[in-house]
Tab-separated table of C-alpha atoms in Angstrom:
chain	number	residue	atom	x	y	z
A	1	MET	CA	0.006	84.897	217.586
A	2	ASN	CA	-1.776	81.651	216.820
A	3	LYS	CA	-5.489	81.432	217.335
A	4	ARG	CA	-6.451	79.960	220.687
A	5	GLU	CA	-9.338	77.528	220.945
A	6	PHE	CA	-11.526	80.024	222.794
A	7	GLU	CA	-10.828	82.716	220.202
A	8	LYS	CA	-12.187	80.408	217.511
A	9	MET	CA	-15.550	80.169	219.266
A	10	HIS	CA	-18.616	82.169	218.308
A	11	PRO	CA	-18.459	85.931	219.043
A	12	ILE	CA	-21.505	85.653	221.318
A	13	THR	CA	-19.663	83.098	223.470
A	14	ASN	CA	-16.594	85.346	223.681
A	15	PHE	CA	-18.743	88.357	224.532
A	16	LEU	CA	-20.719	86.526	227.229
A	17	TYR	CA	-17.502	85.332	228.833
A	18	ILE	CA	-15.917	88.752	229.183
A	19	LEU	CA	-19.267	90.301	230.170
A	20	TYR	CA	-19.899	87.803	232.976
A	21	VAL	CA	-16.361	87.989	234.327
A	22	MET	CA	-16.285	91.779	234.425
A	23	ILE	CA	-19.756	92.119	235.964
A	24	ILE	CA	-18.859	89.822	238.858
A	25	SER	CA	-15.567	91.678	239.296
A	26	MET	CA	-17.175	95.100	239.462
A	27	ILE	CA	-20.376	94.591	241.478
A	28	THR	CA	-18.604	93.598	244.684
A	29	LEU	CA	-15.518	94.786	246.533
A	30	ASN	CA	-15.086	91.540	248.386
A	31	PRO	CA	-11.321	90.856	248.645
A	32	TYR	CA	-11.771	87.159	247.812
A	33	ILE	CA	-13.452	88.010	244.497
A	34	LEU	CA	-11.038	90.855	243.720
A	35	VAL	CA	-7.900	88.793	244.302
A	36	THR	CA	-9.375	85.884	242.338
A	37	SER	CA	-10.253	88.205	239.456
A	38	PHE	CA	-6.811	89.840	239.474
A	39	ILE	CA	-4.857	86.559	239.525
A	40	SER	CA	-7.138	85.049	236.865
A	41	SER	CA	-6.754	88.124	234.655
A	42	ILE	CA	-2.963	87.776	234.857
A	43	ILE	CA	-3.140	84.093	233.877
A	44	ILE	CA	-5.597	84.590	230.997
A	45	SER	CA	-3.889	87.711	229.622
A	46	GLY	CA	-0.572	85.858	229.868
A	47	MET	CA	-2.089	82.990	227.888
A	48	PHE	CA	-3.172	85.336	225.093
A	49	PHE	CA	-0.303	87.845	225.044
A	50	GLY	CA	2.619	86.180	226.841
A	51	ILE	CA	4.571	87.218	229.902
A	52	LYS	CA	6.220	90.106	228.026
A	53	THR	CA	2.946	92.055	227.946
A	54	PHE	CA	2.593	91.600	231.705
A	55	ARG	CA	6.009	93.181	232.267
A	56	ASN	CA	5.216	96.061	229.924
A	57	ASN	CA	1.928	96.818	231.721
A	58	ILE	CA	3.478	97.022	235.181
A	59	ALA	CA	4.389	100.667	234.574
A	60	ILE	CA	0.719	101.477	233.914
A	61	ASN	CA	-0.301	99.966	237.256
A	62	ILE	CA	2.153	102.022	239.314
A	63	PRO	CA	0.207	105.352	239.068
A	64	VAL	CA	-3.012	103.513	239.955
A	65	ILE	CA	-1.421	102.026	243.066
A	66	ILE	CA	0.135	105.343	244.094
A	67	PHE	CA	-3.115	107.273	243.761
A	68	THR	CA	-5.578	104.790	245.250
A	69	VAL	CA	-3.408	103.371	248.031
A	70	LEU	CA	-1.154	106.266	249.030
A	71	ILE	CA	-2.864	109.509	248.002
A	72	GLN	CA	-6.605	108.783	248.142
A	73	PRO	CA	-6.694	107.967	251.901
A	74	LEU	CA	-5.223	111.391	252.677
A	75	PHE	CA	-8.419	113.018	251.365
A	76	SER	CA	-10.907	110.388	252.589
A	77	HIS	CA	-11.405	110.705	256.326
A	78	ASN	CA	-13.954	107.922	256.832
A	79	GLY	CA	-13.156	105.087	259.195
A	80	SER	CA	-12.810	104.290	262.860
A	81	ARG	CA	-9.136	103.313	263.303
A	82	VAL	CA	-7.135	106.535	263.134
A	83	LEU	CA	-3.504	106.100	262.082
A	84	PHE	CA	-2.401	109.734	262.179
A	85	TYR	CA	-3.670	113.269	261.675
A	86	LEU	CA	-2.981	115.429	258.628
A	87	ASN	CA	-3.882	119.115	259.095
A	88	ASP	CA	-6.160	118.138	262.004
A	89	SER	CA	-7.949	115.615	259.745
A	90	PRO	CA	-7.830	111.922	260.660
A	91	VAL	CA	-6.312	109.404	258.243
A	92	CYS	CA	-7.822	105.988	258.943
A	93	MET	CA	-6.707	102.450	258.262
A	94	GLU	CA	-10.022	101.613	256.557
A	95	ALA	CA	-9.252	104.198	253.884
A	96	TYR	CA	-5.965	102.476	253.017
A	97	ILE	CA	-7.636	99.063	252.891
A	98	TYR	CA	-10.383	100.469	250.680
A	99	GLY	CA	-7.760	102.070	248.421
A	100	ALA	CA	-5.937	98.741	248.076
A	101	ALA	CA	-9.214	97.016	247.128
A	102	VAL	CA	-9.983	99.660	244.495
A	103	ALA	CA	-6.449	99.390	243.108
A	104	ILE	CA	-6.796	95.622	242.699
A	105	LEU	CA	-10.194	96.128	241.039
A	106	LEU	CA	-8.838	98.680	238.547
A	107	MET	CA	-5.816	96.543	237.653
A	108	ALA	CA	-8.018	93.475	237.181
A	109	VAL	CA	-10.496	95.356	234.967
A	110	PHE	CA	-7.620	96.772	232.919
A	111	ARG	CA	-6.284	93.289	232.218
A	112	TRP	CA	-9.739	91.971	231.385
A	113	CYS	CA	-10.019	94.806	228.870
A	114	LEU	CA	-6.805	93.530	227.282
A	115	VAL	CA	-8.420	90.100	227.021
A	116	LEU	CA	-11.516	91.762	225.533
A	117	ARG	CA	-9.349	93.415	222.885
A	118	CYS	CA	-7.965	90.012	221.956
A	119	LEU	CA	-11.287	88.147	221.939
A	120	ILE	CA	-13.453	90.775	220.230
A	121	ASP	CA	-11.728	92.130	217.155
A	122	SER	CA	-13.225	94.552	214.634
A	123	GLU	CA	-14.873	91.772	212.626
A	124	LYS	CA	-16.554	90.256	215.671
A	125	CYS	CA	-17.613	93.701	216.867
A	126	MET	CA	-19.236	94.342	213.503
A	127	TYR	CA	-21.058	91.016	213.733
A	128	LEU	CA	-22.354	91.614	217.272
A	129	LEU	CA	-23.601	95.171	216.752
A	130	SER	CA	-24.410	95.374	213.041
A	131	ARG	CA	-28.068	94.397	213.475
A	132	LEU	CA	-28.611	96.638	216.507
A	133	SER	CA	-26.725	99.724	215.311
A	134	PRO	CA	-24.756	99.522	212.057
A	135	THR	CA	-23.243	102.983	212.565
A	136	LEU	CA	-22.058	102.202	216.096
A	137	SER	CA	-20.606	98.869	215.021
A	138	MET	CA	-18.729	100.568	212.187
A	139	ILE	CA	-17.320	103.254	214.519
A	140	LEU	CA	-16.186	100.710	217.111
A	141	SER	CA	-14.633	98.447	214.495
A	142	MET	CA	-12.753	101.408	213.015
A	143	ILE	CA	-11.498	102.406	216.484
A	144	LEU	CA	-10.301	98.869	217.146
A	145	ARG	CA	-8.499	98.992	213.809
A	146	PHE	CA	-6.992	102.477	213.978
A	147	ILE	CA	-5.537	102.336	217.505
A	148	PRO	CA	-3.003	99.548	216.733
A	149	LEU	CA	-2.501	101.065	213.273
A	150	MET	CA	-1.531	104.432	214.794
A	151	ARG	CA	0.904	102.687	217.126
A	152	GLN	CA	2.548	101.009	214.136
A	153	ARG	CA	2.715	104.284	212.243
A	154	TYR	CA	4.252	106.138	215.177
A	155	LYS	CA	6.889	103.416	215.465
A	156	MET	CA	7.682	103.822	211.769
A	157	ILE	CA	7.891	107.609	212.124
A	158	HIS	CA	10.124	107.371	215.190
A	159	GLU	CA	12.477	104.879	213.572
A	160	GLY	CA	12.620	107.071	210.449
A	161	GLN	CA	13.547	110.117	212.523
A	162	ILE	CA	16.263	108.124	214.295
A	163	GLY	CA	17.617	107.024	210.908
A	164	MET	CA	17.761	110.668	209.816
A	165	GLY	CA	19.915	111.475	212.860
A	166	ARG	CA	17.341	113.594	214.672
A	167	TYR	CA	18.182	112.106	218.098
A	168	ASN	CA	21.866	112.982	218.279
A	169	ASN	CA	21.245	115.592	220.985
A	170	LYS	CA	21.888	113.360	223.956
A	171	GLY	CA	21.107	114.958	227.274
A	172	ARG	CA	19.097	117.817	225.719
A	173	ILE	CA	15.638	117.184	227.117
A	174	ILE	CA	13.997	120.210	225.472
A	175	GLU	CA	15.212	119.174	222.008
A	176	ASN	CA	13.963	115.619	222.507
A	177	ILE	CA	10.540	116.883	223.630
A	178	ARG	CA	10.327	119.085	220.537
A	179	GLN	CA	11.223	116.106	218.368
A	180	ARG	CA	8.497	113.985	220.006
A	181	ILE	CA	5.941	116.746	219.397
A	182	LYS	CA	7.035	116.886	215.760
A	183	GLU	CA	6.548	113.112	215.425
A	184	ILE	CA	3.060	113.344	216.934
A	185	SER	CA	2.236	116.136	214.472
A	186	ILE	CA	3.381	113.932	211.577
A	187	LEU	CA	1.257	111.080	212.928
A	188	ILE	CA	-1.861	113.272	213.197
A	189	THR	CA	-1.382	114.588	209.658
A	190	TRP	CA	-0.909	111.069	208.312
A	191	SER	CA	-4.023	109.837	210.146
A	192	LEU	CA	-6.183	112.720	208.891
A	193	GLU	CA	-5.090	112.114	205.303
A	194	ASN	CA	-5.875	108.419	205.693
A	195	SER	CA	-9.310	109.193	207.175
A	196	MET	CA	-10.131	111.299	204.107
A	197	GLU	CA	-9.090	108.431	201.842
A	198	VAL	CA	-11.277	106.012	203.825
A	199	SER	CA	-14.204	108.431	203.638
A	200	ASN	CA	-13.872	108.810	199.855
A	201	SER	CA	-13.561	105.056	199.457
A	202	MET	CA	-16.710	104.426	201.504
A	203	GLU	CA	-18.616	107.049	199.545
A	204	SER	CA	-17.513	105.609	196.192
A	205	ARG	CA	-18.716	102.174	197.302
A	206	GLY	CA	-22.174	103.488	198.121
A	207	TYR	CA	-22.049	103.647	201.918
A	208	GLY	CA	-25.218	105.196	203.355
A	209	THR	CA	-27.185	105.082	200.085
A	210	GLY	CA	-29.388	102.148	201.056
A	211	LYS	CA	-29.855	99.092	203.183
A	212	ARG	CA	-26.580	97.260	203.516
A	213	THR	CA	-26.002	93.531	203.807
A	214	CYS	CA	-23.377	91.907	205.987
A	215	TYR	CA	-21.457	88.702	205.403
A	216	HIS	CA	-20.150	86.736	208.354
A	217	ARG	CA	-18.427	83.389	208.684
A	218	TYR	CA	-19.550	82.586	212.226
A	219	HIS	CA	-21.767	79.608	212.977
A	220	LEU	CA	-23.104	78.676	216.387
A	221	ASN	CA	-22.124	75.044	216.921
A	222	LYS	CA	-22.649	72.582	219.759
A	223	SER	CA	-19.534	73.507	221.722
A	224	ASP	CA	-20.458	77.207	221.613
A	225	ILE	CA	-23.947	76.498	222.964
A	226	ILE	CA	-22.680	74.221	225.747
A	227	THR	CA	-19.988	76.704	226.801
A	228	SER	CA	-22.457	79.592	226.788
A	229	ILE	CA	-24.973	77.642	228.884
A	230	ILE	CA	-22.313	76.640	231.436
A	231	MET	CA	-21.090	80.232	231.739
A	232	THR	CA	-24.643	81.549	232.103
A	233	ILE	CA	-25.442	79.038	234.865
A	234	ILE	CA	-22.264	79.893	236.788
A	235	PHE	CA	-22.920	83.607	236.376
A	236	ALA	CA	-26.531	83.254	237.551
A	237	VAL	CA	-25.454	81.312	240.660
A	238	LEU	CA	-22.759	83.861	241.544
A	239	LEU	CA	-25.062	86.804	240.908
A	240	ALA	CA	-27.798	85.276	243.056
A	241	GLU	CA	-25.327	84.696	245.888
A	242	ILE	CA	-24.078	88.292	245.742
A	243	VAL	CA	-27.591	89.757	245.554
A	244	THR	CA	-28.765	87.689	248.523
A	245	GLY	CA	-25.947	88.989	250.717
A	246	GLY	CA	-23.109	86.624	249.954
A	247	PHE	CA	-19.597	88.111	249.824
A	248	SER	CA	-20.840	91.074	251.896
A	249	THR	CA	-18.048	93.593	252.465
A	250	TYR	CA	-18.070	96.998	254.133
A	251	TYR	CA	-15.087	99.303	254.523
A	252	PHE	CA	-16.717	102.285	256.243
A	253	PRO	CA	-17.106	103.123	259.041
A	254	LEU	CA	-15.987	99.673	260.238
A	255	LEU	CA	-14.227	97.021	258.195
A	256	TYR	CA	-16.464	93.987	257.734
A	257	ILE	CA	-15.788	91.006	255.456
A	258	ASP	CA	-18.206	88.101	255.248
A	259	GLU	CA	-16.764	85.048	256.959
A	260	PHE	CA	-15.041	82.428	254.855
A	261	ASN	CA	-17.346	79.411	254.898
A	262	PHE	CA	-18.393	76.590	252.604
A	263	LYS	CA	-20.765	78.855	250.648
A	264	THR	CA	-18.023	81.418	250.085
A	265	MET	CA	-15.526	78.758	249.046
A	266	THR	CA	-18.046	77.310	246.572
A	267	GLY	CA	-18.605	80.764	245.060
A	268	ILE	CA	-14.871	81.323	244.662
A	269	ILE	CA	-14.436	77.931	242.996
A	270	LEU	CA	-17.265	78.742	240.576
A	271	TYR	CA	-15.745	82.122	239.780
A	272	VAL	CA	-12.335	80.553	239.184
A	273	ALA	CA	-13.994	78.062	236.833
A	274	LEU	CA	-15.711	80.928	234.997
A	275	CYS	CA	-12.481	82.902	234.621
A	276	MET	CA	-10.478	79.876	233.506
A	277	ILE	CA	-12.846	78.778	230.741
A	278	PRO	CA	-10.409	79.895	227.965
A	279	LEU	CA	-7.636	77.869	229.615
A	280	ILE	CA	-9.945	74.861	230.027
A	281	SER	CA	-11.043	75.183	226.400
A	282	GLN	CA	-7.408	75.311	225.303
A	283	ALA	CA	-6.595	72.186	227.333
A	284	ILE	CA	-9.580	70.298	225.888
A	285	GLY	CA	-8.605	71.320	222.350
A	286	TYR	CA	-5.021	70.180	222.945
A	287	MET	CA	-6.201	66.788	224.257
A	288	GLU	CA	-8.531	66.308	221.299
A	289	GLU	CA	-5.760	67.187	218.862
A	290	LYS	CA	-3.387	64.809	220.613
A	291	GLY	CA	-6.035	62.075	220.494
A	292	ARG	CA	-6.497	62.538	216.754
A	293	ARG	CA	-2.753	62.286	216.202
A	294	VAL	CA	-2.591	59.046	218.199
A	295	THR	CA	-5.521	57.637	216.185
A	296	LEU	CA	-3.830	58.486	212.900
């Protein structure tokens, strides 16, 4: 995957972007904000990972939708509009609406976490946290490294087992489950051996014996500062509007959603602009590159 323009920016700019977007998404259950966040997360994650990742993640969203929309209202009896009774307990329409809002929130946050994984890699994580907590930054960077590494190793193990003819028992579910457990056992053993090698390597290089220095190649330039300032201003305006009662939404006991007016529309436009900053940055970079080619 080629580096996008926004990925090339300073780690602080990337971190502020994902922080601002997720805070606004999670501090309000207003349907306008939730739908905007969900649609924007699909667009931005599609820009970074492609449409194939969106199709692969649909299966993960199905349990969330089933639990929050279909199952959760059966145990939450708050609300005023009763749809039916289950064991003499009322099941209300507000509970289903609330479950749908929570489902959209969870799916949006999940996709923003995918974007976070793309924007903040282990090197950027080390840069952001090394001065505050070197140990924490090392642990997080190792986690970000080992999770995709374990996926690659499991794929290698699985393909090796297929090549050895271990999956010839078609239709035998128990045998296939045993084979999967065996592959996971191989993966765990491989990972533990590798962790010991990493530990010995760190010890031989003097880790923990004194104050360590850290090299980084990141420099805060003009575009990073301007982008960070714009994002901070938009975030401050949206946060002030939410704190002062804008986007007010209540699901229990009565459903209440703040009316859609000019102030609400302005807030949504600002939030869309905040979410689409990577796409805007990519478009600006493409236009600049095209302009340089025309000049040459």
